[in-house]
Tab-separated table of C-alpha atoms in Angstrom:
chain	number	residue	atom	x	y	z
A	1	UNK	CA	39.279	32.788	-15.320
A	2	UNK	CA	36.116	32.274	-14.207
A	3	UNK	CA	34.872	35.341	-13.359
A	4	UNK	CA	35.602	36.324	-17.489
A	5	UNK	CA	33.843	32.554	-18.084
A	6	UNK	CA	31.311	33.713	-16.033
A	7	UNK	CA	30.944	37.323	-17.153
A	8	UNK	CA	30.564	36.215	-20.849
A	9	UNK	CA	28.027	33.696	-20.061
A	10	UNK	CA	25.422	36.030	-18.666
A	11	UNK	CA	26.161	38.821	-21.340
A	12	UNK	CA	25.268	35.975	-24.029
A	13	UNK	CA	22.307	34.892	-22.053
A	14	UNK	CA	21.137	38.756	-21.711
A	15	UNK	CA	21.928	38.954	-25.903
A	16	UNK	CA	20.018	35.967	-26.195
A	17	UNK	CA	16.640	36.978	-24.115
A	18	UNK	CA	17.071	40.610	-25.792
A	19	UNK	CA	16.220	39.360	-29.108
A	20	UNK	CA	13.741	36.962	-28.432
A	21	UNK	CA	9.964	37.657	-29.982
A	22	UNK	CA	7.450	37.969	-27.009
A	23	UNK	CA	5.051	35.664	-27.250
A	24	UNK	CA	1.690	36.365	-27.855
A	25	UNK	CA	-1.510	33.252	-27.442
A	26	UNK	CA	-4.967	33.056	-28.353
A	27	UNK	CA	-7.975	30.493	-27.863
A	28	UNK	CA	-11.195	32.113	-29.605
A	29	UNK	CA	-12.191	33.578	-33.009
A	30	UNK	CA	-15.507	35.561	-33.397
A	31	UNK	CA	-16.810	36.675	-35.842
A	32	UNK	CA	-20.132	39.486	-35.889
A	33	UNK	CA	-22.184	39.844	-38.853
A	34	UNK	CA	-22.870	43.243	-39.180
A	35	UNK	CA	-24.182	43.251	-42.951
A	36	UNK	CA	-27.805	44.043	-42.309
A	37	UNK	CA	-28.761	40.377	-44.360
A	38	UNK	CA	-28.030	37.053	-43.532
A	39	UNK	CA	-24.603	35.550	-44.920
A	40	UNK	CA	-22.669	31.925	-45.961
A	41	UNK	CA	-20.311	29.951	-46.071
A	42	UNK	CA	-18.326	31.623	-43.783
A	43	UNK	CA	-14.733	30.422	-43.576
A	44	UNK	CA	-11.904	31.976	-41.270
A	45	UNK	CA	-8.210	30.569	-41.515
A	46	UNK	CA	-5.904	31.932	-38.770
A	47	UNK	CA	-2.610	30.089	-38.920
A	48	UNK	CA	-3.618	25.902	-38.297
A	49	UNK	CA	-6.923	27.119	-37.064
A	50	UNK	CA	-10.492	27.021	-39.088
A	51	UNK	CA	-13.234	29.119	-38.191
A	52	UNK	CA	-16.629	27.229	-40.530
A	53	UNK	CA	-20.408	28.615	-40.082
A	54	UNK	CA	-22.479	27.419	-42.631
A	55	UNK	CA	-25.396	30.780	-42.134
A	56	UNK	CA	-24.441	33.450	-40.178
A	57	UNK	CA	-27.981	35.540	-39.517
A	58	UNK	CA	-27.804	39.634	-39.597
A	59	UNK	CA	-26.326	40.812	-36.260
A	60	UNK	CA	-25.236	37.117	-35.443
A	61	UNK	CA	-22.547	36.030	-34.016
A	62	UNK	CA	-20.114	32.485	-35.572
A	63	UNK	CA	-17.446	31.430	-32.940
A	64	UNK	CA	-14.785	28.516	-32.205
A	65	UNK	CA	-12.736	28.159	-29.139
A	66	UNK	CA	-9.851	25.814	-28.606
A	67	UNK	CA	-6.901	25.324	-26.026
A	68	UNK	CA	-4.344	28.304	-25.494
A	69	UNK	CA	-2.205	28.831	-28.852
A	70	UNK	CA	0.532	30.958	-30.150
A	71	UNK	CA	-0.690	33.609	-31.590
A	72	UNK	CA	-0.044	33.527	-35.676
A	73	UNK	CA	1.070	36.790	-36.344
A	74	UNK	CA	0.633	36.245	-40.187
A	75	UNK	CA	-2.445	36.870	-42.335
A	76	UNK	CA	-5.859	35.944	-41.800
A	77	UNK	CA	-8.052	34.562	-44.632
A	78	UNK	CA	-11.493	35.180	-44.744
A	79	UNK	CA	-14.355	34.409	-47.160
A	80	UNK	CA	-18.601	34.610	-47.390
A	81	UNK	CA	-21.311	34.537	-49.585
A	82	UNK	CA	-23.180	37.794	-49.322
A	83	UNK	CA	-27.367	37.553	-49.364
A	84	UNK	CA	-27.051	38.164	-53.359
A	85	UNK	CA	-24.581	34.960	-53.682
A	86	UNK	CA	-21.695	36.840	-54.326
A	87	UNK	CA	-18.572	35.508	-53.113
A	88	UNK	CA	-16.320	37.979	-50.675
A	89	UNK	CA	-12.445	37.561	-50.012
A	90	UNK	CA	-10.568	39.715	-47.671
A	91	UNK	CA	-7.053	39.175	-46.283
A	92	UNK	CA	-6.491	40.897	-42.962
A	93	UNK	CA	-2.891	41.133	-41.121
A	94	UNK	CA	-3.820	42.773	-37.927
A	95	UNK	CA	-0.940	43.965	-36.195
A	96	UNK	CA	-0.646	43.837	-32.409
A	97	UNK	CA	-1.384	46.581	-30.318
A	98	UNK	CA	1.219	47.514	-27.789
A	99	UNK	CA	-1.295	47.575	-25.367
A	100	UNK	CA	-1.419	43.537	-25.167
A	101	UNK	CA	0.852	42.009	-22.393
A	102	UNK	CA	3.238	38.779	-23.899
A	103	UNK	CA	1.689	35.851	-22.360
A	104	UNK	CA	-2.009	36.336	-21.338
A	105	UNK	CA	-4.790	35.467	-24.011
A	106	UNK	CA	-6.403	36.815	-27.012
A	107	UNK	CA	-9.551	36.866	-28.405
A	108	UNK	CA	-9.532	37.895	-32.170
A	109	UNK	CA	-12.892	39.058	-32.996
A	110	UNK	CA	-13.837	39.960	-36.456
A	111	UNK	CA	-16.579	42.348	-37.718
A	112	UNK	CA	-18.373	42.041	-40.825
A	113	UNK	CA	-19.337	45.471	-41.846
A	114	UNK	CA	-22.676	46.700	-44.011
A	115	UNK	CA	-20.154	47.062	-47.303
A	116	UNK	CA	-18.922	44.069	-46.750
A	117	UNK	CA	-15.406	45.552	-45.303
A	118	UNK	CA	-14.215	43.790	-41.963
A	119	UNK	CA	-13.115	45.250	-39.050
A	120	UNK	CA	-10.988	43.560	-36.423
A	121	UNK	CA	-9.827	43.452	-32.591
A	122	UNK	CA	-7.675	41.809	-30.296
A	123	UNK	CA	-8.973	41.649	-26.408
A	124	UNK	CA	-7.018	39.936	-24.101
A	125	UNK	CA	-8.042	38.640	-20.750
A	126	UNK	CA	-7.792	40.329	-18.168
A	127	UNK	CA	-5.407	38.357	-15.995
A	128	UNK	CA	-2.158	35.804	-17.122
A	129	UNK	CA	-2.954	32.017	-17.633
């Protein structure tokens, strides 16, 4: 009896870890302006976390930093005025790359390109924390 007791219980604790999400944690959000002008008003929401820069100058760079954080793999809210006052919106969902090991962790780093279109990236450190 208990080898079968014992038998089920690691064949429910291997089903268990099987289906279980990797986990995936981050601690900085950049973001480049690449426009060619000067920008606003920048605003970044990833999950809980706020990324504010009140002028962003052409080829300048608007980052936060904070303690290690699940990643939020959900979709990432961005807005700016451009140099004529226009507002921009985009909504980004990067994916992950399967390159990126569970556990170590990630920089997101956003690109504001010259037609306003934004490009993004995930590096990771390069060792485990």
């Amino acid at each position: 009896m208990k080898t079968i007791t014992l038998l089920f219980s690691s064949l429910l604790l291997v089903a268990s870890n099987a289906t279980a999400a990797p986990r995936y944690y981050f601690n900085q959000i950049g973001v480049s302006n690449l426009t060619g002008n000067t920008i606003s008003n920048l605003e970044v929401q990833v999950g809980k976390h706020e990324l504010t820069c009140d002028t962003v100058n052409n080829n300048g760079y608007c980052h936060t930093m904070f303690g290690k954080r699940p990643y939020p793999q959900e979709p990432i809210e961005m807005s700016w005025k451009d140099s004529d006052g226009k507002q921009q919106k985009q909504e980004l969902n990067p994916g992950l790359p399967a390159t990126l090991s569970p556990g170590g962790t990630l920089k997101l780093l956003l690109d504001i390109q010259q037609d306003n279109s934004v490009k993004w990236d995930l590096k990771q450190d390069g060792f485990r924390n």
